[in-house]
N, CA, C and O atoms as a GROMACS GRO file, in nm:
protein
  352
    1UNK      N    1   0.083  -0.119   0.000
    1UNK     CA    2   0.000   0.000   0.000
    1UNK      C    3   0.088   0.126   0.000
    1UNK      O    4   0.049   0.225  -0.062
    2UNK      N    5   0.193   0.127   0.061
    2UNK     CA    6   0.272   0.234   0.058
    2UNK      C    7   0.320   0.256  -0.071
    2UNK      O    8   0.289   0.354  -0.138
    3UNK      N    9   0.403   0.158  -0.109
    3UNK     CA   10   0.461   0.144  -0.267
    3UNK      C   11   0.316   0.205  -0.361
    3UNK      O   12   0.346   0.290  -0.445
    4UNK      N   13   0.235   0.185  -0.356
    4UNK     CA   14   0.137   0.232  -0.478
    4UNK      C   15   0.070   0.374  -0.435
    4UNK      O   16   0.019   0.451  -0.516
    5UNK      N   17   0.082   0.399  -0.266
    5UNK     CA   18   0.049   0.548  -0.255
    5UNK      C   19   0.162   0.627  -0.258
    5UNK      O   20   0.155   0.740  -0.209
    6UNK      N   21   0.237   0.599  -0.292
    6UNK     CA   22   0.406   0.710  -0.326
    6UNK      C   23   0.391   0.706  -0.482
    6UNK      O   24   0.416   0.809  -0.546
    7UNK      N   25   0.345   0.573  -0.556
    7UNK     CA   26   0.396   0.611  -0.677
    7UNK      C   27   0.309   0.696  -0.734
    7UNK      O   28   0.338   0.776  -0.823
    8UNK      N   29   0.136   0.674  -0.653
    8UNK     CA   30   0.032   0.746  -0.730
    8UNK      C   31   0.063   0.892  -0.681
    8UNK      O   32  -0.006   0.982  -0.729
    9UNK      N   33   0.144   0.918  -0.605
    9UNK     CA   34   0.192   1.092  -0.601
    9UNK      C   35   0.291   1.123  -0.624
    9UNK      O   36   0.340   1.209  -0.551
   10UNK      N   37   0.365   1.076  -0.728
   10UNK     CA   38   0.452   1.108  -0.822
   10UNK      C   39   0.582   1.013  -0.804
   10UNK      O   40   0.672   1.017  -0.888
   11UNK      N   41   0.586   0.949  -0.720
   11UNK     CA   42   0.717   0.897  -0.680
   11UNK      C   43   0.847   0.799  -0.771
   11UNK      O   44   0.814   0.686  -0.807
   12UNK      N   45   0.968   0.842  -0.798
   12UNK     CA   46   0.982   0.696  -0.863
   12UNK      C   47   0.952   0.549  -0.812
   12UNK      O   48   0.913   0.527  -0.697
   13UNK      N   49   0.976   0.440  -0.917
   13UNK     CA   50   0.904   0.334  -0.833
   13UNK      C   51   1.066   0.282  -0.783
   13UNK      O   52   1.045   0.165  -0.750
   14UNK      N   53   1.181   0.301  -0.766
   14UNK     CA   54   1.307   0.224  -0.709
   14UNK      C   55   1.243   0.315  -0.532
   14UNK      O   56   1.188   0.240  -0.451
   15UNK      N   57   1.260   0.471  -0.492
   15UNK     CA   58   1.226   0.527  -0.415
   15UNK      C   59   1.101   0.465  -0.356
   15UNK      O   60   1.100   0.421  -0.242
   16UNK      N   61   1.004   0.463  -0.432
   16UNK     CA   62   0.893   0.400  -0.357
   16UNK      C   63   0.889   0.264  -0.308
   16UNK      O   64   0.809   0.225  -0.222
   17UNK      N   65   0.971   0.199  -0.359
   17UNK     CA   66   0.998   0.002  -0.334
   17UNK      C   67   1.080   0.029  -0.164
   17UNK      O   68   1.056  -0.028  -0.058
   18UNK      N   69   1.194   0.152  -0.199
   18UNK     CA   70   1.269   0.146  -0.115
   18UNK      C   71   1.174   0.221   0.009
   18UNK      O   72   1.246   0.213   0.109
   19UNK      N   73   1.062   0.282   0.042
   19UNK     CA   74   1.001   0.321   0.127
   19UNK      C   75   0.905   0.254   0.180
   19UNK      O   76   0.816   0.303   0.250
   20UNK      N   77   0.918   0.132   0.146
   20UNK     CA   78   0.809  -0.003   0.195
   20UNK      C   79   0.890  -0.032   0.326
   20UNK      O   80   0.839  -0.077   0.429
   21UNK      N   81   1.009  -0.005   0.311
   21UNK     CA   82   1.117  -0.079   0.438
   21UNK      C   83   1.071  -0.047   0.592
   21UNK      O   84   1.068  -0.116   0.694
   22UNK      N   85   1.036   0.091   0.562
   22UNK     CA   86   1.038   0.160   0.749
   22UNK      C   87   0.943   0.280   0.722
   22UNK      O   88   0.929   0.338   0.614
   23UNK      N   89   0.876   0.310   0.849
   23UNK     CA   90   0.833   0.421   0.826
   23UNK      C   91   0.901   0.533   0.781
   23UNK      O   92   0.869   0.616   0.695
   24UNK      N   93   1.002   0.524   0.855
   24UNK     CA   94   1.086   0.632   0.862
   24UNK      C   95   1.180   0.676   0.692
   24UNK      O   96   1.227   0.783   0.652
   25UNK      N   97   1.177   0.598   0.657
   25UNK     CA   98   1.211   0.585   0.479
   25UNK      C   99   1.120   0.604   0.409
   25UNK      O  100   1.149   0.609   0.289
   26UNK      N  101   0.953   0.624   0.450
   26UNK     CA  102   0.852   0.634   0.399
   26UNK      C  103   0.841   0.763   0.393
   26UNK      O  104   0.837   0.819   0.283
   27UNK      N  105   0.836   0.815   0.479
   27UNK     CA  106   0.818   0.949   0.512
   27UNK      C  107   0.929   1.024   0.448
   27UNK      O  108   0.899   1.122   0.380
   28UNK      N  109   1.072   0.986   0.463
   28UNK     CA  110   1.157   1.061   0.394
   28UNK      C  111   1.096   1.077   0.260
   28UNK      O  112   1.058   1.194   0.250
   29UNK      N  113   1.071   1.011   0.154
   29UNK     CA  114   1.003   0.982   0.032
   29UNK      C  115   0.873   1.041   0.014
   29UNK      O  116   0.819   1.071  -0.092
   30UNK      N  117   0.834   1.054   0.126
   30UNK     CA  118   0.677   1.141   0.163
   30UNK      C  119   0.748   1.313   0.112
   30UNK      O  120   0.720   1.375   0.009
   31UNK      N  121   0.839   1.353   0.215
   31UNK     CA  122   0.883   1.484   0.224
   31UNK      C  123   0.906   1.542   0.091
   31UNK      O  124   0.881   1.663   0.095
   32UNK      N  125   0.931   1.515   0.016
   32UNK     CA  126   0.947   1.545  -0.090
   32UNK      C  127   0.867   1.493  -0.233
   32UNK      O  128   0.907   1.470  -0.348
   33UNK      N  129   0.745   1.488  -0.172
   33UNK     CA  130   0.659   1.452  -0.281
   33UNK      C  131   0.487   1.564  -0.219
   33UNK      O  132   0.484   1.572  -0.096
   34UNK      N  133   0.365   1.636  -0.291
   34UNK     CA  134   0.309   1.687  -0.231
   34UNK      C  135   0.234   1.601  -0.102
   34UNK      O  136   0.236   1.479  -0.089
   35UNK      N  137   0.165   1.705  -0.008
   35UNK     CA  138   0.128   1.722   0.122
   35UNK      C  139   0.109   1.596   0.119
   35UNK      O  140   0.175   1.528   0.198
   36UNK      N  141   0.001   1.524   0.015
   36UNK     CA  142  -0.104   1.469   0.059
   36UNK      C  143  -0.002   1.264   0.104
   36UNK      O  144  -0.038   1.178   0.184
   37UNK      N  145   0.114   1.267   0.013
   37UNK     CA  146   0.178   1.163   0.018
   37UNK      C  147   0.231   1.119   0.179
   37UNK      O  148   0.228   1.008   0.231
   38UNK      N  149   0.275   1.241   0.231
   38UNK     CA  150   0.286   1.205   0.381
   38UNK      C  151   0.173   1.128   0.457
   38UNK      O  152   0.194   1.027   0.524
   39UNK      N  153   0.078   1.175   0.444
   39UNK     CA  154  -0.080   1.092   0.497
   39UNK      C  155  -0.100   1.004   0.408
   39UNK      O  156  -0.159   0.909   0.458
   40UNK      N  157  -0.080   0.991   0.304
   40UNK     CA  158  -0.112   0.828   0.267
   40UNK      C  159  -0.013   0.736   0.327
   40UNK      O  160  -0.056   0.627   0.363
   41UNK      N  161   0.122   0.763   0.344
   41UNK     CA  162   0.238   0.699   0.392
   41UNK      C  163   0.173   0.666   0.550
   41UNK      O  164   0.126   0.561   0.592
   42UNK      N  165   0.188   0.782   0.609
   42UNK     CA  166   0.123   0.743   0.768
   42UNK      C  167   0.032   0.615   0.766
   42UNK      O  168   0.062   0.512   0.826
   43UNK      N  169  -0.097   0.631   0.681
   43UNK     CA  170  -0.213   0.526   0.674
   43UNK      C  171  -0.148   0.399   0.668
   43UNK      O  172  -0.140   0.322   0.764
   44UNK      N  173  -0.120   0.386   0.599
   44UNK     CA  174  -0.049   0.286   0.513
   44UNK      C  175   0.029   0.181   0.621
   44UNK      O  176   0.007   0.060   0.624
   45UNK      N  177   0.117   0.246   0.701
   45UNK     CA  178   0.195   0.199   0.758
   45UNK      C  179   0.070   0.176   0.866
   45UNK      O  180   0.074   0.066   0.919
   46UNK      N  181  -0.037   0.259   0.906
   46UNK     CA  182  -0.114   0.216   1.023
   46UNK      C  183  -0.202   0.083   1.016
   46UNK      O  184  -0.229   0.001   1.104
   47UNK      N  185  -0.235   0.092   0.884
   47UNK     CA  186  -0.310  -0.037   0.811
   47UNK      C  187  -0.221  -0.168   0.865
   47UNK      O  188  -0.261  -0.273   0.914
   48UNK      N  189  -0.096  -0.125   0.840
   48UNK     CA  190  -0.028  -0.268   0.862
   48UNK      C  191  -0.009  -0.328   0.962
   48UNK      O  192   0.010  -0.448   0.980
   49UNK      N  193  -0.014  -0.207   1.060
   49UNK     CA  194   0.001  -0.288   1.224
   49UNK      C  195  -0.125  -0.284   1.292
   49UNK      O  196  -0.149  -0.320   1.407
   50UNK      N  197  -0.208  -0.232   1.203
   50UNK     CA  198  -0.335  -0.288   1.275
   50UNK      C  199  -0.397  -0.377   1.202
   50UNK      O  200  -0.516  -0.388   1.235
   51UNK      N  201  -0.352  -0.476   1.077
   51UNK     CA  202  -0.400  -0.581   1.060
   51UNK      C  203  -0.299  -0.692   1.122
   51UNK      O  204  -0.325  -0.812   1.132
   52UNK      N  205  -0.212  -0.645   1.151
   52UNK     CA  206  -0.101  -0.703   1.249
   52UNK      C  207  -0.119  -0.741   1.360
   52UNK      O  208  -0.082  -0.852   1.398
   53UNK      N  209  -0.190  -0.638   1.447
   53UNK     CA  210  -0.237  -0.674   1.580
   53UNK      C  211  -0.362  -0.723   1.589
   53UNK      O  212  -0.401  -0.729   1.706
   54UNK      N  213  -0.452  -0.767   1.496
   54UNK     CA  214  -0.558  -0.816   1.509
   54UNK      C  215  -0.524  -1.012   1.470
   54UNK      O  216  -0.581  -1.105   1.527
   55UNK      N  217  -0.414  -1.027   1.356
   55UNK     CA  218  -0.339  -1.102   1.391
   55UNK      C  219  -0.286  -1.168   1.506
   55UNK      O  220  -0.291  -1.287   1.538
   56UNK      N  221  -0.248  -1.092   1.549
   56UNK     CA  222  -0.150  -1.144   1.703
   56UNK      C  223  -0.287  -1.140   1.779
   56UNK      O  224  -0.295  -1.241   1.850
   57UNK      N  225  -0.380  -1.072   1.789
   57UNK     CA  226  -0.496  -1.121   1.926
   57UNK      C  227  -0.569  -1.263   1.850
   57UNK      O  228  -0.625  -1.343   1.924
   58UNK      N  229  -0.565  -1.283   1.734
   58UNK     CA  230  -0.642  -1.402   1.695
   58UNK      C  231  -0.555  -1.527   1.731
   58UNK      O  232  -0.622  -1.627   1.758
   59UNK      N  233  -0.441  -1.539   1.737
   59UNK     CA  234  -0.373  -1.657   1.771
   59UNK      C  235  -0.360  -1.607   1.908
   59UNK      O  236  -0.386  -1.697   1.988
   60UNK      N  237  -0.328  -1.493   1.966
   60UNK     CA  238  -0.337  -1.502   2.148
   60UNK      C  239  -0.480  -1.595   2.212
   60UNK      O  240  -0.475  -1.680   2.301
   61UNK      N  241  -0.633  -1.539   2.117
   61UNK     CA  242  -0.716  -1.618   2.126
   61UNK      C  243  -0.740  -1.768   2.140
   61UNK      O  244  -0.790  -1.841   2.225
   62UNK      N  245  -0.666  -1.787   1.980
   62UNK     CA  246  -0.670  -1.940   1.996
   62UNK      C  247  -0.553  -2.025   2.074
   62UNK      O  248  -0.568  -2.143   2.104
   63UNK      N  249  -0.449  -1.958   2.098
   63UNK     CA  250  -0.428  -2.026   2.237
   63UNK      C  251  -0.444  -2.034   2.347
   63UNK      O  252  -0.378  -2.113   2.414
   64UNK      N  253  -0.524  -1.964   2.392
   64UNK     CA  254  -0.593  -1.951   2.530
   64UNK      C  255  -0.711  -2.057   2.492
   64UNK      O  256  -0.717  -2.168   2.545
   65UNK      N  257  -0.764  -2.032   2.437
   65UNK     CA  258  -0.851  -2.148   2.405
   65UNK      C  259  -0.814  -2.304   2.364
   65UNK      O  260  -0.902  -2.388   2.346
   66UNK      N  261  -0.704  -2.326   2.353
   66UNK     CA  262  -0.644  -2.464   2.351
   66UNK      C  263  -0.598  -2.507   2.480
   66UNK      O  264  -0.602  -2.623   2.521
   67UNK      N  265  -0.553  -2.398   2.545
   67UNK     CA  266  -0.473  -2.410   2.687
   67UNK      C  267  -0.603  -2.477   2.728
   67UNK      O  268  -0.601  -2.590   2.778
   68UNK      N  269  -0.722  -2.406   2.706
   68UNK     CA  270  -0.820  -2.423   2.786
   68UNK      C  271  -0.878  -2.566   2.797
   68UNK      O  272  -0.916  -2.632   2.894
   69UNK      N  273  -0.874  -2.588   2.676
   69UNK     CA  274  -0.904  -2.722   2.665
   69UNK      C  275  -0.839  -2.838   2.622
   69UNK      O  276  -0.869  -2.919   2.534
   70UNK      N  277  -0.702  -2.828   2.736
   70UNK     CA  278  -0.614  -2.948   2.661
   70UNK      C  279  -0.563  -2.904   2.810
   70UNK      O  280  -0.518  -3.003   2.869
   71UNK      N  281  -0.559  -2.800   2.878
   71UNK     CA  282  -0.491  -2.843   3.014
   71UNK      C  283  -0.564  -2.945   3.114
   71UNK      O  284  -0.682  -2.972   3.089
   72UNK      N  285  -0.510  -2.996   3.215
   72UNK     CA  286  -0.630  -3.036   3.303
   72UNK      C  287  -0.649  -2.947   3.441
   72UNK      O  288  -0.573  -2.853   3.465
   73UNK      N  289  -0.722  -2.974   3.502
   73UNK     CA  290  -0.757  -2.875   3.622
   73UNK      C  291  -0.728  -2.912   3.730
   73UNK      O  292  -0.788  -3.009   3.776
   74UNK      N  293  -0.645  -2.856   3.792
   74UNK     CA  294  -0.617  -2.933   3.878
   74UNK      C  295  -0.703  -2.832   4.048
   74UNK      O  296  -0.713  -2.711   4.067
   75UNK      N  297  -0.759  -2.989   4.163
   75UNK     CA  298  -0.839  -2.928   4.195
   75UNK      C  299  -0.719  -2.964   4.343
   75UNK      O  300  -0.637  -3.055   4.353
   76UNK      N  301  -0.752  -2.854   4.437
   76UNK     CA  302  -0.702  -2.838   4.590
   76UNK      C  303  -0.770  -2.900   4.689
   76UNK      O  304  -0.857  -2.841   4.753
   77UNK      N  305  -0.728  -3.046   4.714
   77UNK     CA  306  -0.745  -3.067   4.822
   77UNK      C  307  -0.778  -2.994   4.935
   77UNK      O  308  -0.683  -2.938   4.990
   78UNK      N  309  -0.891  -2.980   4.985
   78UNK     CA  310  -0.912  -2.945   5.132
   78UNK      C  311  -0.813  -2.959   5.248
   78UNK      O  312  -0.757  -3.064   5.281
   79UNK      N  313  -0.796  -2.813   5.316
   79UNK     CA  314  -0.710  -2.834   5.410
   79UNK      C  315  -0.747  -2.900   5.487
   79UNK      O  316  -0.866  -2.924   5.466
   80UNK      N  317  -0.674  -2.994   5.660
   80UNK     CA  318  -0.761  -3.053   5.728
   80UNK      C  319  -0.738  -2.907   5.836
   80UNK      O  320  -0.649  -2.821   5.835
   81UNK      N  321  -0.855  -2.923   5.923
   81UNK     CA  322  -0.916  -2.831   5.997
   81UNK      C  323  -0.787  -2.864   6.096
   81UNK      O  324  -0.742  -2.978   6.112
   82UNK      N  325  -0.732  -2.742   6.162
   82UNK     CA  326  -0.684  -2.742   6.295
   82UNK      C  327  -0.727  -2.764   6.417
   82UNK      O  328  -0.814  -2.691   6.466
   83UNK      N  329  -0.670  -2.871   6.486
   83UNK     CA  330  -0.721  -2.898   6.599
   83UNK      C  331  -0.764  -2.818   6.751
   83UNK      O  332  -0.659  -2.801   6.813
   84UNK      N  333  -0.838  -2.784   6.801
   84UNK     CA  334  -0.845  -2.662   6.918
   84UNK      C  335  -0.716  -2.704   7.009
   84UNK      O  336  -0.708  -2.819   7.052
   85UNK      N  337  -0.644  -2.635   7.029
   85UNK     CA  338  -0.581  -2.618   7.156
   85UNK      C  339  -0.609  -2.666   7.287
   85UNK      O  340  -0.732  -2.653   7.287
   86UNK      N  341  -0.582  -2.712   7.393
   86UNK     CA  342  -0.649  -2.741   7.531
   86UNK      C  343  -0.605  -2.639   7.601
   86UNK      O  344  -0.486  -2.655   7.626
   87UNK      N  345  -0.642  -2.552   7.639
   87UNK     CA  346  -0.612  -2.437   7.756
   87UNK      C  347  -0.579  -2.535   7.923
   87UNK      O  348  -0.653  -2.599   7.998
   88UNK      N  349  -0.424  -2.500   7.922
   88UNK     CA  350  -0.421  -2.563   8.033
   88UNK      C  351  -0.290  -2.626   8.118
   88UNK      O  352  -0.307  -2.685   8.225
   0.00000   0.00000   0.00000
C-alpha cells in the first residue's frame, strides 16, 4: 500500500519500493513529494500494524482457548481443619 500510494503521487518506483522498508524511509520519500503523500504513507503503515495486531490477538485467542481445553484442572485438596488447643 505504501509502494502504490508514493507512486500514485509522483514517486519513482526504485524510491517508492525502497520506502516499503520503514516508516521512517517512507516518510523521507513522503517529504518530498506533495502534502497529501505524507498521509497516505502514515495510513499505510497504520493499516499494517493494525492488521497485524488483530493477527497477534487471533492466535493469542486461539491459544488460550487450547490451553483451555487441553490443560487439566487441577483441583485443591481441602485443608484438614486445625485442631483446638487445650487451655491448660
Amino acid at each position: 500500500a505504501v509502494v502504490d500510494a508514493l507512486t500514485a503521487a509522483g514517486a519513482p518506483a526504485p524510491a517508492a519500493g525502497s520506502a516499503a522498508d520503514s516508516v521512517f524511509a517512507g516518510l523521507a520519500v513522503a517529504a518530498q513529494l506533495p502534502d497529501g503523500a505524507t498521509a497516505a504513507v502514515q495510513q499505510s503503515f497504520l493499516d499494517g500494524v493494525t492488521a497485524g495486531s488483530w493477527v497477534a490477538a487471533a492466535a493469542s485467542a486461539a491459544g488460550a482457548l487450547v490451553v483451555l481445553a487441553l490443560l487439566p484442572a487441577q483441583h485443591r485438596a481441602p485443608e484438614p481443619a486445625a485442631e483446638p488447643v487445650a487451655a491448660g
